[in-house]
Structures are given as C-alpha cells and as structure tokens.
Amino acid sequence: MGAFLWSLLLLLREAKGFSGDEEDPEEVIAVLQESIILSLEIPSSEEVKDIIWSSRKNLAVVAPGEEGQPANITVMDPRYRGRVGIPESSYSLRISNLTWEDSDFYQAKVNLKTSQLSITKSYNLHVYRRLSRPHITVNFKISEEGACNISLRCSVERADMDVTYSWLSSQDSTDTPHEGSVVSTSWRPGDEALSYTCRVSNPVSYSTSRLIPVGSFCAEPGYSEKSSVFCLLAKGLLLLLLLVILAVGLCVFRAQKNYEMARVRKLKRNRIKLRKKGKPGPSPV
C-alpha cells in the first residue's frame, strides 16, 4: 500500500510539474535537551540515490549503504556534528541534545535513481522546556465593608512561550480557563472557605501548584498583624526555653563536678590514714 501511494504521489507531482514547495510542513514538537526523530518513510521498492537534509543550509547528506549495510550520513552543518544520526534501517533523521536554536524549518529532499524528480518532505520543529512546579503569590485587601479582595498570581520558572494557565476552585471543582496568570476573588466572614490550585501547561508538559486556601489570609481584620505578633511571641518563648535548659544543664554540670572533686578528696584522706596505721613504731633499744 505504501509503495502504491508513493508511486501515485510521484505521478501526481510529475503531472503538476511539481517543485516540492506546496506541501504543508509536518508540525513536530520536541523537548529541550532531549532527542527527536524527523520521520521519513520510503517504500523498499524505491531505489534511493541520496537524501539531502537541510535547515537554514544543507545539514547532512544520507546515502544508501552497500547491500545489507546501513545508510551512511555525512554531516555538513557544524552545529549538528555529534548530534545527528539515522535510526537503524531507516532514512529518518534523529537530532539529539536539542537546543533552542534547533527550533526551525527542516526539509528532506529525496533523490531517486528511477526518476528525474525529487520528492521533498518538510517539517516545522518546535522545542519546548518541561515546566517546573508553579508558585502562587497572594495579595489581599480588606475593605471598609468587611469584604476581603484576594488576588492570586501564578508564575513558573523560565516559562518561555506557549504557556497556558487554568485554575481549579474547591467551589466548583472544574478547571476554569483563564487568560493570563492572575485570578481575583472575594471573601467575607461566614462565606465558604475557598481553595485554588493553578495548573500550567505547554505543548510538552504540565504542572500544578499546591492547594492555596485563600480564606485563611483574611479570616478577620488584622489577621496578618496578629500572625506576626504570634510569631514573635513564639520565638521569644523558644529563646527563653533554650536559656532555661542551658542554665539547668550548667547547674547539673557544676554539681557533678563538685561531687567528683569531693569524692577524690575523700579517697586521698583515706589513703593517708591507711599509711599512718601501717607505719611501724620505733624499735626498742
């Protein structure tokens, strides 16, 4: 079937006076620092003369090997040396250790021994980075009416291009598409406690943030100030506890040392007494 389609394509292009420019390129998505294969399938019935791979300029030339041997590749563009190869029993092109500069237009020009025409296949390669876990910044302000206006900003390190954001709310349990990384909401005392999760995605990966309970940031006026005072008080108590432990330890150490010194003095006195008892008296004349 593949050979029939290939032959039919050759006939159609020959009838049109094909130049190889009207074919829509294949969109290919890849991951930064990983590998990708630009797939090229040629029926085994066709005799390939050579294949010229190009990007901004000629990248490599692939030629069939001797009978029973794999194809040979000659890399012409210095940017790809050591990074391109051909999968076994294939004319496809594998690019390893992808960089941002590899995002480009690629083309494979297939020259056949049995035809004066060349068949071309084009590719648009897009390289993306895998996303890290997003971080959420919370800003809130309590109005005079008691309403708490909350703003959540979602950010991800080195987001690059084509990153989309969506928010999952505990209220509706559905993903809400959102243009941009900021979502705003409001809360009043007595309202249901709300929690939000940010989801970021690009064509090669996605990641979600931790759950953020927004109600706790403004449960009552002065919440943040009270939290700060509580933290300072807790730190002071902890420091006081450490000082007490240190003083008790020092007292125990001194008592132990005094006990040891008294014990040593007592042993010395006992030895002196024993020596006096064992000393012989003066001999009679």
PDB file of C-alpha atoms in Angstrom:
ATOM      1  CA  MET A   1       0.000   0.000   0.000  1.00  0.00           C
ATOM      2  CA  GLY A   2       2.833   2.392   0.925  1.00  0.00           C
ATOM      3  CA  ALA A   3       4.613   1.728  -2.374  1.00  0.00           C
ATOM      4  CA  PHE A   4       1.386   2.385  -4.300  1.00  0.00           C
ATOM      5  CA  LEU A   5       0.798   5.722  -2.549  1.00  0.00           C
ATOM      6  CA  TRP A   6       4.406   6.728  -3.115  1.00  0.00           C
ATOM      7  CA  SER A   7       4.164   5.931  -6.829  1.00  0.00           C
ATOM      8  CA  LEU A   8       0.844   7.765  -7.071  1.00  0.00           C
ATOM      9  CA  LEU A   9       2.407  10.797  -5.411  1.00  0.00           C
ATOM     10  CA  LEU A  10       5.230  10.737  -7.930  1.00  0.00           C
ATOM     11  CA  LEU A  11       2.757  10.631 -10.841  1.00  0.00           C
ATOM     12  CA  LEU A  12       0.650  13.463  -9.466  1.00  0.00           C
ATOM     13  CA  ARG A  13       3.658  15.672  -8.850  1.00  0.00           C
ATOM     14  CA  GLU A  14       5.025  14.900 -12.312  1.00  0.00           C
ATOM     15  CA  ALA A  15       1.673  15.879 -13.847  1.00  0.00           C
ATOM     16  CA  LYS A  16       1.699  19.180 -11.938  1.00  0.00           C
ATOM     17  CA  GLY A  17       5.319  19.920 -12.742  1.00  0.00           C
ATOM     18  CA  PHE A  18       5.975  19.562  -9.014  1.00  0.00           C
ATOM     19  CA  SER A  19       8.665  21.728  -7.455  1.00  0.00           C
ATOM     20  CA  GLY A  20       8.280  20.466  -3.871  1.00  0.00           C
ATOM     21  CA  ASP A  21       7.149  23.772  -2.371  1.00  0.00           C
ATOM     22  CA  GLU A  22       3.392  23.409  -1.951  1.00  0.00           C
ATOM     23  CA  GLU A  23       3.394  20.598   0.605  1.00  0.00           C
ATOM     24  CA  ASP A  24       2.361  21.691   4.103  1.00  0.00           C
ATOM     25  CA  PRO A  25       5.160  21.027   6.602  1.00  0.00           C
ATOM     26  CA  GLU A  26       4.647  18.491   9.379  1.00  0.00           C
ATOM     27  CA  GLU A  27       4.465  20.101  12.821  1.00  0.00           C
ATOM     28  CA  VAL A  28       6.922  18.406  15.206  1.00  0.00           C
ATOM     29  CA  ILE A  29       7.117  19.092  18.957  1.00  0.00           C
ATOM     30  CA  ALA A  30      10.226  18.227  20.973  1.00  0.00           C
ATOM     31  CA  VAL A  31      11.708  18.701  24.460  1.00  0.00           C
ATOM     32  CA  LEU A  32      14.772  20.792  25.248  1.00  0.00           C
ATOM     33  CA  GLN A  33      17.959  18.699  25.755  1.00  0.00           C
ATOM     34  CA  GLU A  34      16.178  15.532  24.619  1.00  0.00           C
ATOM     35  CA  SER A  35      16.001  13.819  21.201  1.00  0.00           C
ATOM     36  CA  ILE A  36      13.571  13.864  18.287  1.00  0.00           C
ATOM     37  CA  ILE A  37      13.220  11.875  15.068  1.00  0.00           C
ATOM     38  CA  LEU A  38      12.098  13.555  11.851  1.00  0.00           C
ATOM     39  CA  SER A  39      10.330  10.584  10.337  1.00  0.00           C
ATOM     40  CA  LEU A  40      10.846   9.797   6.656  1.00  0.00           C
ATOM     41  CA  GLU A  41       9.291   6.643   5.197  1.00  0.00           C
ATOM     42  CA  ILE A  42      10.361   5.450   1.753  1.00  0.00           C
ATOM     43  CA  PRO A  43       8.974   2.225   0.245  1.00  0.00           C
ATOM     44  CA  SER A  44      11.583  -0.507  -0.033  1.00  0.00           C
ATOM     45  CA  SER A  45      10.712  -0.856  -3.734  1.00  0.00           C
ATOM     46  CA  GLU A  46      12.126   2.602  -4.483  1.00  0.00           C
ATOM     47  CA  GLU A  47      15.856   2.940  -5.188  1.00  0.00           C
ATOM     48  CA  VAL A  48      17.224   5.959  -3.354  1.00  0.00           C
ATOM     49  CA  LYS A  49      20.133   7.836  -4.820  1.00  0.00           C
ATOM     50  CA  ASP A  50      20.615  10.126  -1.835  1.00  0.00           C
ATOM     51  CA  ILE A  51      18.706  12.295   0.633  1.00  0.00           C
ATOM     52  CA  ILE A  52      19.678  15.868   1.377  1.00  0.00           C
ATOM     53  CA  TRP A  53      18.553  17.143   4.778  1.00  0.00           C
ATOM     54  CA  SER A  54      18.573  20.921   5.149  1.00  0.00           C
ATOM     55  CA  SER A  55      17.534  23.653   7.554  1.00  0.00           C
ATOM     56  CA  ARG A  56      18.964  27.153   7.228  1.00  0.00           C
ATOM     57  CA  LYS A  57      21.537  25.495   4.998  1.00  0.00           C
ATOM     58  CA  ASN A  58      22.440  21.963   3.967  1.00  0.00           C
ATOM     59  CA  LEU A  59      22.540  19.922   7.168  1.00  0.00           C
ATOM     60  CA  ALA A  60      23.513  16.408   6.087  1.00  0.00           C
ATOM     61  CA  VAL A  61      23.569  14.023   3.136  1.00  0.00           C
ATOM     62  CA  VAL A  62      22.361  10.443   3.540  1.00  0.00           C
ATOM     63  CA  ALA A  63      23.340   7.782   1.024  1.00  0.00           C
ATOM     64  CA  PRO A  64      22.339   4.101   0.901  1.00  0.00           C
ATOM     65  CA  GLY A  65      24.981   1.708   2.196  1.00  0.00           C
ATOM     66  CA  GLU A  66      26.261  -1.381   0.474  1.00  0.00           C
ATOM     67  CA  GLU A  67      23.896  -4.328   0.277  1.00  0.00           C
ATOM     68  CA  GLY A  68      22.939  -5.369   3.780  1.00  0.00           C
ATOM     69  CA  GLN A  69      24.668  -2.347   5.288  1.00  0.00           C
ATOM     70  CA  PRO A  70      23.027   0.692   6.962  1.00  0.00           C
ATOM     71  CA  ALA A  71      22.861   4.055   5.237  1.00  0.00           C
ATOM     72  CA  ASN A  72      25.766   6.480   5.518  1.00  0.00           C
ATOM     73  CA  ILE A  73      25.364  10.042   6.774  1.00  0.00           C
ATOM     74  CA  THR A  74      27.692  12.973   6.158  1.00  0.00           C
ATOM     75  CA  VAL A  75      27.068  15.976   8.407  1.00  0.00           C
ATOM     76  CA  MET A  76      27.714  19.291   6.701  1.00  0.00           C
ATOM     77  CA  ASP A  77      26.467  21.842   9.251  1.00  0.00           C
ATOM     78  CA  PRO A  78      28.937  22.196  12.177  1.00  0.00           C
ATOM     79  CA  ARG A  79      26.051  22.995  14.586  1.00  0.00           C
ATOM     80  CA  TYR A  80      24.808  19.411  14.300  1.00  0.00           C
ATOM     81  CA  ARG A  81      28.042  17.453  14.370  1.00  0.00           C
ATOM     82  CA  GLY A  82      27.895  14.765  17.031  1.00  0.00           C
ATOM     83  CA  ARG A  83      24.144  15.321  17.467  1.00  0.00           C
ATOM     84  CA  VAL A  84      22.530  13.829  14.353  1.00  0.00           C
ATOM     85  CA  GLY A  85      22.227  10.265  13.165  1.00  0.00           C
ATOM     86  CA  ILE A  86      19.982   7.790  11.349  1.00  0.00           C
ATOM     87  CA  PRO A  87      17.931   5.150  13.163  1.00  0.00           C
ATOM     88  CA  GLU A  88      18.719   1.598  12.086  1.00  0.00           C
ATOM     89  CA  SER A  89      17.090   0.515   8.795  1.00  0.00           C
ATOM     90  CA  SER A  90      15.732   3.998   8.206  1.00  0.00           C
ATOM     91  CA  TYR A  91      16.335   7.230   6.338  1.00  0.00           C
ATOM     92  CA  SER A  92      14.782   9.331   9.124  1.00  0.00           C
ATOM     93  CA  LEU A  93      16.885  11.950  10.903  1.00  0.00           C
ATOM     94  CA  ARG A  94      17.468  11.829  14.654  1.00  0.00           C
ATOM     95  CA  ILE A  95      18.613  15.015  16.422  1.00  0.00           C
ATOM     96  CA  SER A  96      19.929  14.672  19.979  1.00  0.00           C
ATOM     97  CA  ASN A  97      20.565  17.144  22.818  1.00  0.00           C
ATOM     98  CA  LEU A  98      18.132  19.666  21.363  1.00  0.00           C
ATOM     99  CA  THR A  99      18.754  23.387  21.854  1.00  0.00           C
ATOM    100  CA  TRP A 100      16.538  26.437  21.401  1.00  0.00           C
ATOM    101  CA  GLU A 101      18.297  27.142  18.093  1.00  0.00           C
ATOM    102  CA  ASP A 102      17.086  23.781  16.740  1.00  0.00           C
ATOM    103  CA  SER A 103      13.535  25.192  16.527  1.00  0.00           C
ATOM    104  CA  ASP A 104      13.433  25.744  12.790  1.00  0.00           C
ATOM    105  CA  PHE A 105      12.154  24.647   9.392  1.00  0.00           C
ATOM    106  CA  TYR A 106      13.622  21.382   8.074  1.00  0.00           C
ATOM    107  CA  GLN A 107      13.379  19.678   4.712  1.00  0.00           C
ATOM    108  CA  ALA A 108      14.301  16.260   3.332  1.00  0.00           C
ATOM    109  CA  LYS A 109      14.936  16.120  -0.423  1.00  0.00           C
ATOM    110  CA  VAL A 110      14.790  12.525  -1.702  1.00  0.00           C
ATOM    111  CA  ASN A 111      16.547  11.864  -5.000  1.00  0.00           C
ATOM    112  CA  LEU A 112      15.555   8.563  -6.665  1.00  0.00           C
ATOM    113  CA  LYS A 113      17.528   6.518  -9.146  1.00  0.00           C
ATOM    114  CA  THR A 114      14.371   5.622 -11.072  1.00  0.00           C
ATOM    115  CA  SER A 115      13.045   9.168 -11.564  1.00  0.00           C
ATOM    116  CA  GLN A 116      14.272  12.616 -12.555  1.00  0.00           C
ATOM    117  CA  LEU A 117      12.019  14.118  -9.886  1.00  0.00           C
ATOM    118  CA  SER A 118      12.985  14.722  -6.282  1.00  0.00           C
ATOM    119  CA  ILE A 119      10.486  14.168  -3.501  1.00  0.00           C
ATOM    120  CA  THR A 120      10.584  16.606  -0.592  1.00  0.00           C
ATOM    121  CA  LYS A 121       9.112  16.484   2.882  1.00  0.00           C
ATOM    122  CA  SER A 122       9.073  19.486   5.199  1.00  0.00           C
ATOM    123  CA  TYR A 123       8.940  19.850   8.979  1.00  0.00           C
ATOM    124  CA  ASN A 124       8.424  22.662  11.466  1.00  0.00           C
ATOM    125  CA  LEU A 125      10.299  21.735  14.634  1.00  0.00           C
ATOM    126  CA  HIS A 126       9.294  23.440  17.907  1.00  0.00           C
ATOM    127  CA  VAL A 127      11.432  22.924  21.025  1.00  0.00           C
ATOM    128  CA  TYR A 128       9.948  23.478  24.500  1.00  0.00           C
ATOM    129  CA  ARG A 129      11.148  23.159  28.076  1.00  0.00           C
ATOM    130  CA  ARG A 130       9.487  20.883  30.650  1.00  0.00           C
ATOM    131  CA  LEU A 131       7.706  23.065  33.187  1.00  0.00           C
ATOM    132  CA  SER A 132       8.626  23.154  36.871  1.00  0.00           C
ATOM    133  CA  ARG A 133       6.064  23.407  39.693  1.00  0.00           C
ATOM    134  CA  PRO A 134       4.335  26.813  39.672  1.00  0.00           C
ATOM    135  CA  HIS A 135       4.465  29.283  42.556  1.00  0.00           C
ATOM    136  CA  ILE A 136       1.476  31.348  43.730  1.00  0.00           C
ATOM    137  CA  THR A 137       1.736  34.848  45.212  1.00  0.00           C
ATOM    138  CA  VAL A 138      -1.252  36.005  47.268  1.00  0.00           C
ATOM    139  CA  ASN A 139      -2.248  39.657  47.702  1.00  0.00           C
ATOM    140  CA  PHE A 140      -5.320  40.681  49.692  1.00  0.00           C
ATOM    141  CA  LYS A 141      -7.016  43.817  50.953  1.00  0.00           C
ATOM    142  CA  ILE A 142      -9.900  44.123  53.412  1.00  0.00           C
ATOM    143  CA  SER A 143     -12.424  46.815  52.500  1.00  0.00           C
ATOM    144  CA  GLU A 144     -14.300  49.043  54.929  1.00  0.00           C
ATOM    145  CA  GLU A 145     -17.396  46.895  54.355  1.00  0.00           C
ATOM    146  CA  GLY A 146     -15.514  43.848  55.608  1.00  0.00           C
ATOM    147  CA  ALA A 147     -15.086  42.152  52.226  1.00  0.00           C
ATOM    148  CA  CYS A 148     -11.681  40.663  51.505  1.00  0.00           C
ATOM    149  CA  ASN A 149     -10.488  41.112  47.924  1.00  0.00           C
ATOM    150  CA  ILE A 150      -7.912  38.478  47.019  1.00  0.00           C
ATOM    151  CA  SER A 151      -5.600  38.320  44.008  1.00  0.00           C
ATOM    152  CA  LEU A 152      -3.654  35.160  43.126  1.00  0.00           C
ATOM    153  CA  ARG A 153      -0.709  35.369  40.747  1.00  0.00           C
ATOM    154  CA  CYS A 154       0.655  32.120  39.287  1.00  0.00           C
ATOM    155  CA  SER A 155       4.220  32.033  37.981  1.00  0.00           C
ATOM    156  CA  VAL A 156       6.574  29.331  36.799  1.00  0.00           C
ATOM    157  CA  GLU A 157      10.356  29.492  36.482  1.00  0.00           C
ATOM    158  CA  ARG A 158      11.575  30.001  32.910  1.00  0.00           C
ATOM    159  CA  ALA A 159       8.091  29.728  31.447  1.00  0.00           C
ATOM    160  CA  ASP A 160       9.170  30.691  27.895  1.00  0.00           C
ATOM    161  CA  MET A 161       6.466  30.668  25.198  1.00  0.00           C
ATOM    162  CA  ASP A 162       3.092  28.944  24.738  1.00  0.00           C
ATOM    163  CA  VAL A 163       2.339  28.528  28.461  1.00  0.00           C
ATOM    164  CA  THR A 164      -1.360  28.455  29.394  1.00  0.00           C
ATOM    165  CA  TYR A 165      -2.894  28.837  32.851  1.00  0.00           C
ATOM    166  CA  SER A 166      -6.042  27.358  34.367  1.00  0.00           C
ATOM    167  CA  TRP A 167      -7.439  27.458  37.889  1.00  0.00           C
ATOM    168  CA  LEU A 168      -9.175  24.720  39.866  1.00  0.00           C
ATOM    169  CA  SER A 169     -11.505  26.016  42.575  1.00  0.00           C
ATOM    170  CA  SER A 170     -12.823  23.976  45.505  1.00  0.00           C
ATOM    171  CA  GLN A 171     -16.172  25.687  44.966  1.00  0.00           C
ATOM    172  CA  ASP A 172     -16.994  24.367  41.518  1.00  0.00           C
ATOM    173  CA  SER A 173     -14.334  21.591  41.161  1.00  0.00           C
ATOM    174  CA  THR A 174     -13.874  22.453  37.497  1.00  0.00           C
ATOM    175  CA  ASP A 175     -10.985  23.860  35.506  1.00  0.00           C
ATOM    176  CA  THR A 176     -11.671  27.475  34.605  1.00  0.00           C
ATOM    177  CA  PRO A 177      -9.689  28.584  31.538  1.00  0.00           C
ATOM    178  CA  HIS A 178      -8.071  31.918  32.259  1.00  0.00           C
ATOM    179  CA  GLU A 179      -6.103  34.214  30.015  1.00  0.00           C
ATOM    180  CA  GLY A 180      -3.067  35.239  31.990  1.00  0.00           C
ATOM    181  CA  SER A 181      -1.650  34.132  35.292  1.00  0.00           C
ATOM    182  CA  VAL A 182      -3.813  36.172  37.698  1.00  0.00           C
ATOM    183  CA  VAL A 183      -7.222  35.328  39.135  1.00  0.00           C
ATOM    184  CA  SER A 184      -9.215  37.512  41.528  1.00  0.00           C
ATOM    185  CA  THR A 185     -11.926  36.626  44.029  1.00  0.00           C
ATOM    186  CA  SER A 186     -13.567  38.000  47.183  1.00  0.00           C
ATOM    187  CA  TRP A 187     -14.432  36.545  50.580  1.00  0.00           C
ATOM    188  CA  ARG A 188     -16.494  37.619  53.604  1.00  0.00           C
ATOM    189  CA  PRO A 189     -16.567  36.191  57.129  1.00  0.00           C
ATOM    190  CA  GLY A 190     -19.073  33.360  57.143  1.00  0.00           C
ATOM    191  CA  ASP A 191     -18.569  32.502  53.465  1.00  0.00           C
ATOM    192  CA  GLU A 192     -17.480  29.025  52.435  1.00  0.00           C
ATOM    193  CA  ALA A 193     -13.713  28.636  52.625  1.00  0.00           C
ATOM    194  CA  LEU A 194     -12.252  28.627  49.113  1.00  0.00           C
ATOM    195  CA  SER A 195      -9.081  26.944  47.866  1.00  0.00           C
ATOM    196  CA  TYR A 196      -7.401  27.328  44.483  1.00  0.00           C
ATOM    197  CA  THR A 197      -4.872  25.343  42.511  1.00  0.00           C
ATOM    198  CA  CYS A 198      -3.000  26.710  39.498  1.00  0.00           C
ATOM    199  CA  ARG A 199      -2.278  24.447  36.527  1.00  0.00           C
ATOM    200  CA  VAL A 200       0.313  25.464  33.942  1.00  0.00           C
ATOM    201  CA  SER A 201       0.894  23.657  30.670  1.00  0.00           C
ATOM    202  CA  ASN A 202       2.770  23.889  27.398  1.00  0.00           C
ATOM    203  CA  PRO A 203       2.856  21.511  24.408  1.00  0.00           C
ATOM    204  CA  VAL A 204       5.230  19.053  26.136  1.00  0.00           C
ATOM    205  CA  SER A 205       4.359  19.139  29.859  1.00  0.00           C
ATOM    206  CA  TYR A 206       2.103  20.390  32.617  1.00  0.00           C
ATOM    207  CA  SER A 207       2.432  21.024  36.362  1.00  0.00           C
ATOM    208  CA  THR A 208       0.160  22.040  39.259  1.00  0.00           C
ATOM    209  CA  SER A 209       0.747  24.189  42.317  1.00  0.00           C
ATOM    210  CA  ARG A 210      -0.018  23.316  45.906  1.00  0.00           C
ATOM    211  CA  LEU A 211      -3.553  23.984  47.189  1.00  0.00           C
ATOM    212  CA  ILE A 212      -3.993  27.583  48.373  1.00  0.00           C
ATOM    213  CA  PRO A 213      -6.774  28.197  50.992  1.00  0.00           C
ATOM    214  CA  VAL A 214      -7.447  31.870  50.248  1.00  0.00           C
ATOM    215  CA  GLY A 215      -9.898  32.416  53.153  1.00  0.00           C
ATOM    216  CA  SER A 216      -7.178  31.923  55.745  1.00  0.00           C
ATOM    217  CA  PHE A 217      -5.285  35.002  54.534  1.00  0.00           C
ATOM    218  CA  CYS A 218      -8.053  37.346  55.676  1.00  0.00           C
ATOM    219  CA  ALA A 219     -10.261  35.376  58.051  1.00  0.00           C
ATOM    220  CA  GLU A 220     -10.671  38.554  60.143  1.00  0.00           C
ATOM    221  CA  PRO A 221      -9.280  42.105  60.104  1.00  0.00           C
ATOM    222  CA  GLY A 222      -5.718  42.272  61.424  1.00  0.00           C
ATOM    223  CA  TYR A 223      -5.054  38.618  60.639  1.00  0.00           C
ATOM    224  CA  SER A 224      -1.612  39.258  59.215  1.00  0.00           C
ATOM    225  CA  GLU A 225      -0.629  41.589  62.088  1.00  0.00           C
ATOM    226  CA  LYS A 226      -1.809  39.052  64.685  1.00  0.00           C
ATOM    227  CA  SER A 227       0.102  36.333  62.902  1.00  0.00           C
ATOM    228  CA  SER A 228       3.277  38.431  63.037  1.00  0.00           C
ATOM    229  CA  VAL A 229       2.839  39.140  66.773  1.00  0.00           C
ATOM    230  CA  PHE A 230       2.196  35.468  67.430  1.00  0.00           C
ATOM    231  CA  CYS A 231       5.356  34.505  65.550  1.00  0.00           C
ATOM    232  CA  LEU A 232       7.445  36.983  67.549  1.00  0.00           C
ATOM    233  CA  LEU A 233       5.944  35.745  70.829  1.00  0.00           C
ATOM    234  CA  ALA A 234       6.616  32.127  69.869  1.00  0.00           C
ATOM    235  CA  LYS A 235      10.232  32.956  69.013  1.00  0.00           C
ATOM    236  CA  GLY A 236      10.668  34.756  72.366  1.00  0.00           C
ATOM    237  CA  LEU A 237       9.276  31.816  74.311  1.00  0.00           C
ATOM    238  CA  LEU A 238      11.502  29.421  72.419  1.00  0.00           C
ATOM    239  CA  LEU A 239      14.574  31.548  73.217  1.00  0.00           C
ATOM    240  CA  LEU A 240      13.591  31.687  76.905  1.00  0.00           C
ATOM    241  CA  LEU A 241      13.149  27.913  76.978  1.00  0.00           C
ATOM    242  CA  LEU A 242      16.605  27.434  75.476  1.00  0.00           C
ATOM    243  CA  LEU A 243      18.146  29.727  78.115  1.00  0.00           C
ATOM    244  CA  VAL A 244      16.426  27.794  80.938  1.00  0.00           C
ATOM    245  CA  ILE A 245      17.648  24.481  79.525  1.00  0.00           C
ATOM    246  CA  LEU A 246      21.169  25.900  79.250  1.00  0.00           C
ATOM    247  CA  ALA A 247      21.118  27.161  82.881  1.00  0.00           C
ATOM    248  CA  VAL A 248      19.816  23.843  84.225  1.00  0.00           C
ATOM    249  CA  GLY A 249      22.448  21.964  82.267  1.00  0.00           C
ATOM    250  CA  LEU A 250      25.181  24.240  83.632  1.00  0.00           C
ATOM    251  CA  CYS A 251      23.988  23.684  87.233  1.00  0.00           C
ATOM    252  CA  VAL A 252      23.908  19.928  86.756  1.00  0.00           C
ATOM    253  CA  PHE A 253      27.398  20.016  85.276  1.00  0.00           C
ATOM    254  CA  ARG A 254      28.774  22.031  88.220  1.00  0.00           C
ATOM    255  CA  ALA A 255      27.084  19.760  90.783  1.00  0.00           C
ATOM    256  CA  GLN A 256      28.537  16.715  89.084  1.00  0.00           C
ATOM    257  CA  LYS A 257      31.979  18.295  89.059  1.00  0.00           C
ATOM    258  CA  ASN A 258      31.790  19.254  92.780  1.00  0.00           C
ATOM    259  CA  TYR A 259      30.665  15.721  93.625  1.00  0.00           C
ATOM    260  CA  GLU A 260      33.620  14.237  91.776  1.00  0.00           C
ATOM    261  CA  MET A 261      36.083  16.608  93.492  1.00  0.00           C
ATOM    262  CA  ALA A 262      34.682  15.780  96.974  1.00  0.00           C
ATOM    263  CA  ARG A 263      34.945  12.091  96.192  1.00  0.00           C
ATOM    264  CA  VAL A 264      38.572  12.473  95.148  1.00  0.00           C
ATOM    265  CA  ARG A 265      39.440  14.418  98.329  1.00  0.00           C
ATOM    266  CA  LYS A 266      37.816  11.728 100.471  1.00  0.00           C
ATOM    267  CA  LEU A 267      39.822   8.995  98.756  1.00  0.00           C
ATOM    268  CA  LYS A 268      43.042  10.921  99.376  1.00  0.00           C
ATOM    269  CA  ARG A 269      42.265  11.300 103.110  1.00  0.00           C
ATOM    270  CA  ASN A 270      41.511   7.554 103.428  1.00  0.00           C
ATOM    271  CA  ARG A 271      44.827   6.666 101.807  1.00  0.00           C
ATOM    272  CA  ILE A 272      46.722   8.934 104.202  1.00  0.00           C
ATOM    273  CA  LYS A 273      45.028   7.276 107.196  1.00  0.00           C
ATOM    274  CA  LEU A 274      45.881   3.815 105.913  1.00  0.00           C
ATOM    275  CA  ARG A 275      49.526   4.756 105.557  1.00  0.00           C
ATOM    276  CA  LYS A 276      49.683   6.052 109.141  1.00  0.00           C
ATOM    277  CA  LYS A 277      48.127   2.834 110.531  1.00  0.00           C
ATOM    278  CA  GLY A 278      50.519   0.652 108.602  1.00  0.00           C
ATOM    279  CA  LYS A 279      53.682   2.612 109.623  1.00  0.00           C
ATOM    280  CA  PRO A 280      55.850   0.609 112.142  1.00  0.00           C
ATOM    281  CA  GLY A 281      56.700   2.201 115.564  1.00  0.00           C
ATOM    282  CA  PRO A 282      60.282   2.867 116.905  1.00  0.00           C
ATOM    283  CA  SER A 283      62.272  -0.272 117.719  1.00  0.00           C
ATOM    284  CA  PRO A 284      63.199  -0.857 121.474  1.00  0.00           C
ATOM    285  CA  VAL A 285      66.830  -0.269 122.489  1.00  0.00           C
TER     286      VAL A 285
END
